[in-house]
Amino acid sequence: MMKIYRAHDYQDMSRKAANILSAQIIIKPDCVLGLATGSTPIGIYAQLVAWYNKNDLDFAKVKTVNLDEYVGLPASNEQSYHYFMNENLFSKVNIKRTNVHIPSGIATDMELECMEYENIIDELGGIDMQLLGMGPNGHIGFNEPGSCFTRKTHIVDLAESTIEANKRFFDDVSMVPRKAITMGIGTIMKAKKILMVVDGEKKAKVLKRALTGEVTPEIPASILQLHPDFTLVADDAALSLMNVE
Ligand code: F6R
């Protein structure tokens, strides 16, 4: 079943999505959260940190698995997703470092890293709630258009459009890594609940295609139509082409 929550703007989207994540933490304090990076969830993490600071949230038993990481970037690199997660969430709440999992982009054997990452998720008992953003080309995680829906954690070549979209974080487009390690769509779809957040007019067209069009690997997010517990929180701009209350 798909639930859609409309938000007025980025702030409202962040608050609504943070509410859903914090409800998950409150009903199951030792839950496994799947987390995402990128611009969209920054406001969510800021809200969770604010509630933690007010003593309304406790991360002591929470476990996390992140979606993806650039190949070649160590955790000390400011553009790495390890760095991002530390900056935006992990260093600001009482989560245990041993409960935090992010695929490594610098493992000597990346194929082994992919297998081990899948094993970690299985050993944790699977993901209770997976947070997703969506790329301007409809990607989820770094599963680019054309990705097979059944894949597990694997190495991908980033689409040119993704390299373009993400260059804003780097000094120069040539600095953007060409490869990433990502949970596959098969991994993502196994999550018990999925929460996707989308904002901005520039994603309105692809969001409409993903949620109301054909389910096709050309729009990776379209698979979410088939997930049994999928929630979207999006702002007015992103929903502007859809008829949603
Ligand atoms: C990030 C990730 C990506 C982003 C997507 C949207 O971990 O897996 O799929 O969610 O590229 O990025 P933003 O939010 O920057 O538009």
XYZ file of C-alpha atoms and ligand atoms in Angstrom:
261
model
C 0.000 0.000 0.000
C 1.227 3.467 -0.843
C 0.704 6.417 1.507
C 1.460 9.925 0.334
C 1.915 12.888 2.664
C 1.943 16.328 1.097
C 4.163 18.961 2.701
C 4.089 22.716 2.058
C 7.802 23.085 1.706
C 11.194 21.546 2.514
C 10.946 22.290 6.233
C 7.492 20.756 6.514
C 8.619 17.694 4.521
C 11.615 17.242 6.815
C 9.484 17.482 9.934
C 6.837 15.071 8.674
C 9.451 12.506 7.612
C 11.372 12.921 10.891
C 8.116 12.233 12.730
C 7.717 8.922 10.911
C 11.318 7.900 11.647
C 11.072 8.890 15.293
C 7.813 6.935 15.666
C 9.728 3.913 14.365
C 12.474 4.468 16.969
C 9.930 4.918 19.774
C 7.932 1.777 18.974
C 11.095 -0.290 18.464
C 14.107 1.264 20.232
C 16.499 -1.349 18.774
C 15.209 -0.946 15.208
C 17.369 -1.145 12.090
C 17.144 2.055 10.078
C 18.310 2.228 6.473
C 19.675 5.720 5.881
C 20.349 7.933 2.875
C 22.602 10.890 2.156
C 22.241 13.755 -0.344
C 20.568 17.137 0.080
C 17.032 15.925 0.713
C 17.476 14.238 4.154
C 19.650 16.971 5.717
C 16.583 18.666 7.247
C 15.322 15.326 8.593
C 18.597 14.651 10.385
C 18.631 18.190 11.801
C 15.115 17.612 13.170
C 16.059 14.238 14.709
C 19.097 15.850 16.363
C 16.879 18.632 17.736
C 14.488 16.097 19.260
C 17.422 14.104 20.658
C 18.713 17.295 22.308
C 15.305 17.796 23.924
C 15.516 14.238 25.312
C 12.605 13.157 23.138
C 14.608 10.557 21.179
C 17.112 7.930 22.207
C 19.495 6.314 19.727
C 21.231 4.082 22.293
C 19.966 0.857 20.730
C 19.293 2.021 17.178
C 21.204 0.285 14.398
C 21.778 1.817 10.995
C 22.777 0.682 7.534
C 23.458 3.277 4.872
C 22.494 2.864 1.254
C 25.720 3.686 -0.493
C 29.208 5.173 -0.681
C 31.495 6.444 -3.427
C 34.227 4.030 -4.461
C 37.653 5.458 -3.643
C 36.699 7.954 -0.952
C 37.924 7.312 2.604
C 35.766 8.368 5.583
C 38.060 11.373 6.089
C 37.120 12.797 2.678
C 34.523 15.527 3.153
C 32.556 14.325 0.146
C 32.317 10.744 1.384
C 29.011 9.512 2.732
C 30.796 8.355 5.893
C 31.770 11.980 6.511
C 28.268 13.221 5.667
C 26.591 10.848 8.113
C 28.986 11.758 10.919
C 28.499 15.467 10.314
C 24.723 15.394 10.007
C 23.723 12.722 12.492
C 26.070 10.227 14.113
C 28.388 12.670 15.915
C 25.351 14.551 17.268
C 23.343 11.753 18.887
C 24.036 8.865 21.286
C 24.240 6.160 18.627
C 26.871 3.469 19.259
C 29.599 3.431 16.612
C 29.425 -0.365 16.510
C 25.761 -0.090 15.513
C 26.537 2.079 12.484
C 27.136 0.440 9.103
C 28.095 2.138 5.842
C 29.534 0.252 2.875
C 33.249 0.910 2.485
C 34.387 2.585 -0.712
C 38.013 1.700 -0.044
C 37.955 -2.042 0.694
C 40.759 -3.926 -1.063
C 38.265 -6.474 -2.327
C 35.119 -4.589 -3.261
C 33.211 -7.705 -4.348
C 33.802 -9.201 -0.913
C 32.708 -5.924 0.689
C 29.400 -6.173 -1.218
C 28.809 -9.721 0.042
C 29.779 -8.827 3.585
C 27.466 -5.816 3.565
C 24.516 -7.999 2.571
C 25.469 -10.409 5.372
C 25.511 -7.565 7.905
C 21.975 -6.567 6.904
C 20.792 -10.180 7.164
C 22.471 -10.678 10.543
C 20.776 -7.547 11.867
C 17.479 -9.191 10.949
C 16.754 -6.958 7.947
C 15.849 -3.286 7.697
C 12.793 -2.073 9.625
C 12.536 1.260 7.835
C 14.534 2.406 4.819
C 14.804 6.125 4.123
C 15.268 7.019 0.449
C 15.817 10.120 -1.631
C 15.308 9.975 -5.374
C 17.729 11.120 -8.038
C 16.609 13.422 -10.862
C 16.710 10.370 -13.154
C 14.572 8.290 -10.789
C 17.479 6.426 -9.169
C 17.236 5.083 -5.621
C 20.457 4.391 -3.778
C 22.831 4.463 -6.721
C 20.696 2.092 -8.749
C 20.720 3.939 -12.042
C 18.149 3.527 -14.850
C 18.380 0.057 -16.342
C 19.361 -1.609 -13.032
C 17.986 -5.076 -12.513
C 15.306 -5.076 -9.810
C 16.635 -8.189 -8.065
C 20.200 -7.051 -7.398
C 21.812 -7.042 -3.987
C 24.673 -4.786 -2.847
C 26.963 -4.209 -5.843
C 29.345 -1.813 -7.548
C 27.877 0.585 -10.106
C 29.132 2.972 -12.742
C 27.397 6.262 -12.011
C 25.234 7.717 -14.780
C 26.567 10.901 -16.422
C 23.431 12.698 -15.173
C 24.216 11.634 -11.590
C 27.816 12.834 -11.896
C 26.427 16.164 -13.179
C 23.829 16.370 -10.395
C 26.383 15.606 -7.668
C 29.212 17.808 -8.929
C 27.820 20.660 -6.830
C 29.502 19.068 -3.809
C 32.944 18.844 -5.440
C 35.482 21.477 -6.514
C 35.337 20.223 -10.067
C 33.327 17.655 -12.038
C 36.526 15.652 -12.613
C 36.701 15.056 -8.846
C 33.339 13.237 -8.741
C 33.961 9.490 -8.371
C 32.774 7.399 -11.324
C 31.819 4.368 -9.289
C 29.864 3.666 -6.138
C 28.935 0.751 -3.911
C 25.188 0.592 -3.342
C 22.497 -1.601 -1.852
C 20.678 -3.124 -4.787
C 16.985 -2.729 -5.470
C 16.550 -6.304 -4.213
C 18.120 -5.229 -0.889
C 15.983 -2.079 -0.655
C 12.740 -3.893 -1.479
C 13.306 -6.355 1.369
C 13.011 -3.510 3.920
C 9.846 -3.901 5.969
C 8.900 -0.250 5.452
C 10.160 2.302 2.954
C 10.007 6.071 3.452
C 10.929 8.213 0.446
C 11.358 11.972 0.576
C 11.278 14.162 -2.525
C 11.227 17.923 -2.862
C 11.432 20.489 -5.590
C 9.826 21.148 -8.936
C 12.727 19.650 -10.857
C 11.751 16.169 -9.660
C 7.971 16.575 -10.249
C 7.954 14.909 -13.666
C 10.057 11.889 -12.707
C 8.115 11.482 -9.443
C 4.842 11.325 -11.366
C 6.315 8.766 -13.775
C 7.702 6.713 -10.897
C 4.465 6.559 -8.939
C 1.790 6.525 -11.625
C 3.576 5.186 -14.693
C 4.691 1.754 -15.738
C 6.952 -0.184 -13.337
C 10.166 -0.276 -15.324
C 13.917 -0.503 -14.636
C 14.215 2.719 -16.690
C 12.712 4.509 -13.652
C 14.209 2.590 -10.702
C 11.889 4.266 -8.142
C 8.852 2.872 -10.020
C 9.444 -0.491 -8.293
C 8.284 1.153 -5.049
C 4.699 0.913 -6.357
C 5.005 -2.805 -5.591
C 6.316 -2.458 -2.024
C 3.760 -3.521 0.622
C 4.522 -0.614 2.998
C 5.689 2.431 1.079
C 5.314 6.026 2.306
C 6.185 9.130 0.333
C 6.604 12.546 1.897
C 6.944 15.208 -0.772
C 6.484 18.957 -0.980
C 3.920 20.810 -3.099
C 6.502 21.515 -5.798
C 7.427 17.840 -6.247
C 3.743 16.833 -6.228
C 2.675 19.636 -8.568
C 1.963 17.278 -11.476
C 0.036 14.730 -9.406
C -3.491 14.845 -7.986
C -2.786 14.290 -4.311
C -4.848 15.687 -1.428
C 21.998 8.953 -1.315
C 21.369 8.224 -2.421
C 20.804 8.918 -3.618
C 20.103 10.246 -3.311
C 19.589 10.878 -4.603
C 18.932 12.212 -4.357
O 22.431 8.064 -0.303
O 21.337 7.036 -2.365
O 19.905 8.050 -4.278
O 19.044 10.002 -2.437
O 20.641 11.037 -5.504
O 19.903 13.122 -3.912
P 19.527 14.579 -3.406
O 18.770 14.390 -2.137
O 20.844 15.258 -3.179
O 18.697 15.209 -4.481
